[in-house]
CSV table of C-alpha atoms in Angstrom, one decimal:
chain,number,residue,atom,x,y,z
A,1,MET,CA,8.9,-64.9,6.3
A,2,ARG,CA,9.4,-65.3,10.1
A,3,ARG,CA,7.1,-63.4,12.4
A,4,ARG,CA,9.9,-61.0,13.7
A,5,GLU,CA,10.8,-60.0,10.2
A,6,PHE,CA,7.3,-59.4,9.3
A,7,ILE,CA,6.7,-57.1,12.3
A,8,THR,CA,10.0,-55.3,11.6
A,9,LEU,CA,8.9,-54.7,7.9
A,10,LEU,CA,5.4,-53.6,8.9
A,11,GLY,CA,6.8,-51.2,11.5
A,12,GLY,CA,9.1,-49.6,9.0
A,13,SER,CA,6.4,-49.2,6.4
A,14,ALA,CA,4.1,-47.7,8.9
A,15,ALA,CA,6.7,-45.1,9.9
A,16,ALA,CA,6.9,-44.1,6.2
A,17,TRP,CA,3.2,-43.6,5.7
A,18,PRO,CA,2.9,-40.1,7.2
A,19,LEU,CA,5.8,-38.9,5.0
A,20,ALA,CA,4.2,-40.4,1.9
A,21,ALA,CA,0.9,-38.8,2.8
A,22,ARG,CA,2.4,-35.4,3.3
A,23,ALA,CA,4.3,-35.7,0.0
A,24,GLN,CA,1.0,-36.3,-1.8
A,25,GLN,CA,-0.8,-33.3,-0.3
A,26,PRO,CA,-0.8,-30.1,-2.4
A,27,ALA,CA,1.4,-27.2,-1.2
A,28,ILE,CA,-0.4,-24.4,0.6
A,29,PRO,CA,-0.7,-21.5,-1.8
A,30,VAL,CA,1.4,-18.4,-1.1
A,31,VAL,CA,0.1,-14.8,-1.6
A,32,GLY,CA,2.6,-12.0,-1.9
A,33,PHE,CA,1.3,-8.8,-0.1
A,34,VAL,CA,3.3,-5.8,-1.1
A,35,ASN,CA,3.0,-2.3,0.5
A,36,ALA,CA,5.5,0.5,0.0
A,37,GLY,CA,4.8,2.0,3.4
A,38,SER,CA,5.6,0.9,6.9
A,39,SER,CA,4.2,-2.1,8.7
A,40,ASP,CA,0.4,-1.4,9.2
A,41,ALA,CA,-1.5,-3.8,11.5
A,42,PRO,CA,-5.0,-2.5,10.6
A,43,LEU,CA,-4.3,-2.9,6.9
A,44,ALA,CA,-3.0,-6.4,7.3
A,45,ALA,CA,-5.9,-7.3,9.6
A,46,ALA,CA,-8.3,-6.0,6.9
A,47,PHE,CA,-6.6,-8.1,4.2
A,48,ARG,CA,-6.8,-11.2,6.3
A,49,LYS,CA,-10.5,-10.5,7.0
A,50,GLY,CA,-11.1,-10.3,3.2
A,51,LEU,CA,-9.3,-13.6,2.8
A,52,ASN,CA,-11.4,-15.2,5.6
A,53,GLU,CA,-14.6,-14.1,3.8
A,54,ALA,CA,-13.5,-15.8,0.7
A,55,GLY,CA,-12.8,-19.0,2.6
A,56,TYR,CA,-9.0,-18.7,3.1
A,57,VAL,CA,-7.5,-18.8,6.6
A,58,GLU,CA,-3.9,-17.7,7.0
A,59,GLY,CA,-1.8,-20.5,8.3
A,60,GLN,CA,-4.4,-23.2,7.4
A,61,ASN,CA,-5.2,-23.1,3.7
A,62,VAL,CA,-3.1,-20.0,2.6
A,63,THR,CA,0.2,-18.4,3.5
A,64,VAL,CA,0.7,-14.6,3.2
A,65,GLU,CA,4.1,-13.1,2.7
A,66,TYR,CA,4.0,-9.5,4.0
A,67,HIS,CA,6.5,-7.1,2.4
A,68,TRP,CA,6.6,-3.5,3.9
A,69,LEU,CA,9.1,-1.4,2.0
A,70,GLU,CA,9.3,1.6,4.4
A,71,GLY,CA,8.9,4.1,1.5
A,72,GLN,CA,11.8,2.5,-0.5
A,73,PHE,CA,10.0,2.4,-3.9
A,74,ASP,CA,13.3,1.5,-5.7
A,75,ARG,CA,13.1,-1.9,-4.1
A,76,LEU,CA,9.9,-2.8,-6.0
A,77,PRO,CA,11.3,-4.2,-9.2
A,78,ALA,CA,13.7,-6.6,-7.4
A,79,LEU,CA,11.0,-7.7,-5.0
A,80,MET,CA,8.5,-8.4,-7.8
A,81,ALA,CA,11.0,-10.3,-9.8
A,82,ASP,CA,11.6,-12.5,-6.7
A,83,LEU,CA,7.9,-13.2,-6.2
A,84,VAL,CA,7.5,-14.2,-9.8
A,85,ARG,CA,10.6,-16.4,-9.7
A,86,ARG,CA,9.2,-18.3,-6.7
A,87,ARG,CA,5.8,-18.6,-8.4
A,88,ILE,CA,3.7,-16.9,-5.8
A,89,VAL,CA,0.1,-17.7,-6.7
A,90,VAL,CA,-1.2,-14.1,-6.3
A,91,ILE,CA,0.4,-10.7,-5.9
A,92,ALA,CA,-1.6,-8.2,-3.8
A,93,THR,CA,-0.8,-4.5,-4.0
A,94,PRO,CA,-3.6,-3.0,-2.0
A,95,ALA,CA,-2.4,0.6,-1.9
A,96,GLY,CA,-0.3,2.5,-4.4
A,97,ASN,CA,0.2,3.0,-8.1
A,98,ALA,CA,3.9,2.2,-8.1
A,99,ALA,CA,3.5,-1.3,-6.6
A,100,ALA,CA,0.8,-2.2,-9.1
A,101,LEU,CA,2.8,-0.9,-12.1
A,102,ALA,CA,5.9,-2.9,-10.8
A,103,ALA,CA,3.8,-6.1,-10.5
A,104,LYS,CA,2.5,-5.6,-14.0
A,105,ALA,CA,6.0,-5.2,-15.4
A,106,ALA,CA,7.1,-8.3,-13.7
A,107,THR,CA,4.5,-10.8,-14.8
A,108,THR,CA,1.8,-11.4,-17.4
A,109,THR,CA,0.6,-14.7,-15.9
A,110,ILE,CA,0.4,-14.4,-12.1
A,111,PRO,CA,-2.9,-12.8,-10.9
A,112,ILE,CA,-2.4,-9.3,-9.5
A,113,VAL,CA,-5.0,-7.5,-7.3
A,114,PHE,CA,-4.4,-3.8,-7.0
A,115,GLY,CA,-5.6,-0.7,-5.2
A,116,VAL,CA,-4.6,2.5,-7.0
A,117,GLY,CA,-5.4,6.2,-6.6
A,118,GLU,CA,-6.1,6.9,-10.3
A,119,ASP,CA,-7.9,5.5,-13.2
A,120,PRO,CA,-6.3,2.0,-13.9
A,121,VAL,CA,-7.1,2.4,-17.6
A,122,LYS,CA,-5.1,5.6,-17.8
A,123,LEU,CA,-2.3,4.0,-15.8
A,124,GLY,CA,-2.2,1.2,-18.3
A,125,LEU,CA,-3.0,-1.5,-15.8
A,126,VAL,CA,-6.1,-2.8,-17.6
A,127,ALA,CA,-7.6,-2.5,-21.0
A,128,SER,CA,-11.0,-1.2,-19.8
A,129,LEU,CA,-13.1,-1.2,-16.6
A,130,ALA,CA,-15.8,-3.4,-18.2
A,131,ARG,CA,-13.2,-5.9,-19.6
A,132,PRO,CA,-9.9,-5.6,-17.8
A,133,GLY,CA,-8.4,-8.4,-19.7
A,134,GLY,CA,-4.9,-9.7,-18.8
A,135,ASN,CA,-3.9,-10.8,-15.3
A,136,LEU,CA,-4.9,-7.7,-13.3
A,137,THR,CA,-8.0,-6.5,-11.4
A,138,GLY,CA,-8.6,-4.1,-8.5
A,139,ILE,CA,-10.1,-0.8,-7.3
A,140,ASN,CA,-9.5,2.9,-7.8
A,141,PHE,CA,-9.7,5.2,-4.8
A,142,PHE,CA,-9.9,8.3,-7.0
A,143,ALA,CA,-7.2,10.2,-5.1
A,144,THR,CA,-6.1,12.0,-8.2
A,145,GLU,CA,-9.5,12.9,-9.5
A,146,LEU,CA,-10.5,14.3,-6.1
A,147,GLY,CA,-7.3,16.4,-5.5
A,148,ALA,CA,-8.9,19.8,-6.6
A,149,LYS,CA,-12.1,19.0,-4.6
A,150,ARG,CA,-10.0,18.3,-1.4
A,151,LEU,CA,-8.3,21.7,-1.9
A,152,ALA,CA,-11.7,23.4,-2.3
A,153,LEU,CA,-12.9,21.7,0.9
A,154,LEU,CA,-9.8,22.8,2.8
A,155,HIS,CA,-10.5,26.4,1.6
A,156,GLU,CA,-14.1,26.1,2.7
A,157,LEU,CA,-13.2,24.9,6.2
A,158,VAL,CA,-10.4,27.5,6.6
A,159,PRO,CA,-11.5,30.4,4.5
A,160,LYS,CA,-8.8,32.8,5.8
A,161,ALA,CA,-6.1,30.4,4.7
A,162,VAL,CA,-4.3,31.8,1.7
A,163,ARG,CA,-0.8,30.2,1.8
A,164,ILE,CA,-1.2,26.5,1.4
A,165,ALA,CA,1.7,24.1,1.8
A,166,VAL,CA,1.3,21.0,-0.4
A,167,LEU,CA,3.4,17.9,0.7
A,168,VAL,CA,4.3,15.3,-1.8
A,169,ASN,CA,6.6,12.1,-1.7
A,170,PRO,CA,9.0,12.6,-4.7
A,171,ALA,CA,10.0,8.9,-4.5
A,172,ASN,CA,6.4,7.9,-5.4
A,173,ILE,CA,5.3,9.0,-8.9
A,174,GLY,CA,1.7,8.4,-7.8
A,175,SER,CA,2.1,11.1,-5.1
A,176,THR,CA,3.4,13.7,-7.5
A,177,GLU,CA,0.6,12.8,-10.1
A,178,SER,CA,-2.1,13.2,-7.4
A,179,ILE,CA,-1.5,17.0,-7.2
A,180,ARG,CA,-1.4,17.8,-10.9
A,181,ASP,CA,-4.7,19.6,-10.8
A,182,ILE,CA,-3.8,21.6,-7.6
A,183,PRO,CA,-2.0,24.6,-9.1
A,184,GLU,CA,-4.9,25.5,-11.5
A,185,ALA,CA,-7.4,25.0,-8.8
A,186,ALA,CA,-5.4,27.1,-6.4
A,187,ARG,CA,-5.2,30.0,-8.9
A,188,ALA,CA,-9.0,29.8,-9.4
A,189,MET,CA,-9.5,30.2,-5.6
A,190,GLY,CA,-6.9,32.9,-5.2
A,191,LEU,CA,-4.6,30.6,-3.2
A,192,GLN,CA,-0.8,30.5,-3.1
A,193,ILE,CA,0.8,27.1,-3.2
A,194,GLN,CA,4.1,26.0,-1.8
A,195,VAL,CA,5.1,22.5,-2.7
A,196,LEU,CA,7.3,20.6,-0.1
A,197,ASN,CA,8.9,17.1,-0.6
A,198,ALA,CA,9.3,14.4,2.0
A,199,SER,CA,10.2,10.7,1.5
A,200,THR,CA,11.3,9.7,5.0
A,201,SER,CA,10.1,10.3,8.5
A,202,ARG,CA,12.9,12.8,9.1
A,203,GLU,CA,12.0,14.7,6.0
A,204,ILE,CA,8.4,14.9,7.1
A,205,GLU,CA,9.5,16.6,10.3
A,206,ALA,CA,11.8,19.0,8.2
A,207,ALA,CA,8.8,19.9,6.0
A,208,PHE,CA,6.7,20.9,9.0
A,209,THR,CA,9.7,23.1,10.2
A,210,THR,CA,9.8,24.7,6.8
A,211,LEU,CA,6.0,25.4,6.4
A,212,VAL,CA,5.9,26.9,9.9
A,213,ARG,CA,8.9,29.1,9.2
A,214,ASP,CA,7.3,30.2,5.9
A,215,ARG,CA,4.0,30.9,7.6
A,216,ALA,CA,1.8,28.6,5.7
A,217,ASP,CA,-1.9,28.8,6.7
A,218,ALA,CA,-2.8,25.2,6.1
A,219,LEU,CA,-1.3,21.9,4.9
A,220,TYR,CA,-2.5,19.7,2.0
A,221,ILE,CA,-1.0,16.2,2.2
A,222,ALA,CA,-0.9,14.4,-1.1
A,223,GLY,CA,-2.1,10.8,-1.3
A,224,ASP,CA,0.9,8.4,-0.7
A,225,VAL,CA,1.0,4.9,0.9
A,226,PHE,CA,4.1,5.9,2.9
A,227,PHE,CA,2.3,9.0,4.2
A,228,THR,CA,-0.6,6.9,5.2
A,229,SER,CA,1.7,4.6,7.2
A,230,ARG,CA,3.1,7.7,9.0
A,231,ARG,CA,-0.3,9.1,9.8
A,232,VAL,CA,0.3,9.2,13.6
A,233,GLN,CA,3.4,11.3,13.0
A,234,PHE,CA,1.4,13.7,10.8
A,235,ALA,CA,-1.4,14.0,13.3
A,236,THR,CA,1.0,14.6,16.1
A,237,LEU,CA,3.0,17.3,14.2
A,238,ALA,CA,-0.1,19.1,12.9
A,239,ALA,CA,-1.5,19.3,16.4
A,240,SER,CA,1.9,20.4,17.8
A,241,TYR,CA,2.2,23.2,15.2
A,242,ARG,CA,-1.5,24.0,15.3
A,243,ILE,CA,-1.9,23.9,11.5
A,244,PRO,CA,-5.1,22.7,9.7
A,245,ALA,CA,-4.4,19.8,7.4
A,246,SER,CA,-6.2,17.9,4.8
A,247,TYR,CA,-5.4,14.2,4.5
A,248,ALA,CA,-5.9,11.7,1.7
A,249,SER,CA,-7.2,8.8,3.8
A,250,ARG,CA,-9.7,8.0,6.4
A,251,GLU,CA,-7.0,6.2,8.4
A,252,ALA,CA,-5.3,9.5,9.0
A,253,VAL,CA,-8.4,11.0,10.4
A,254,GLU,CA,-8.9,8.0,12.7
A,255,ALA,CA,-5.4,8.4,13.9
A,256,GLY,CA,-6.2,11.9,15.1
A,257,GLY,CA,-5.6,14.0,11.9
């Protein structure tokens, strides 16, 4: 082989080396992050912090797909089916029963990490707390179990409040379930309950107009991931109408609730 031909061949091979090397490198794992609320920078930052503590840095050795559903719970089945089809390595549903249940219905093999407001055994997510089994694990925020206690605290803080407006998101079964103990607890305390529904930002505003018109003395906001994402709106409206309110999350209080 002549010198010029050898140099040409060597140069062509060298140009191909980086492509071959990249082809042999494993693909960066993709985590599907699913939240039924609105885009929430603090929640996303906390999730990234947890990944970092486990040795994963977004953009370096892991990719995170963020899916914010803006309260559109009906989108969950199709989204979960798409994540499963594309073989996402982990599905994270850090807030909300509905997202965790939709993920469980979509796959029995992809690991799912959930955050729910009720006993995960009762929800059917895991077999038991000691031995979850299957492909799910996560935490319980006890939102449902503490519903009656929250009402009692609201009554203690505002003892003259008799008419209590209770706001729930009918699009989220977890929100409606979280108030199941409220009617009985209210009767025991001599309180009158008025249940209002809201599943959009505009409906939240309409609910405040209704509760003021009906002269509610205080507001109890059921646990709901969409409500949490609208915490600034709640804090602003409650301050504007000067109505005492009880929130389900710390984030709502930090936002001024």
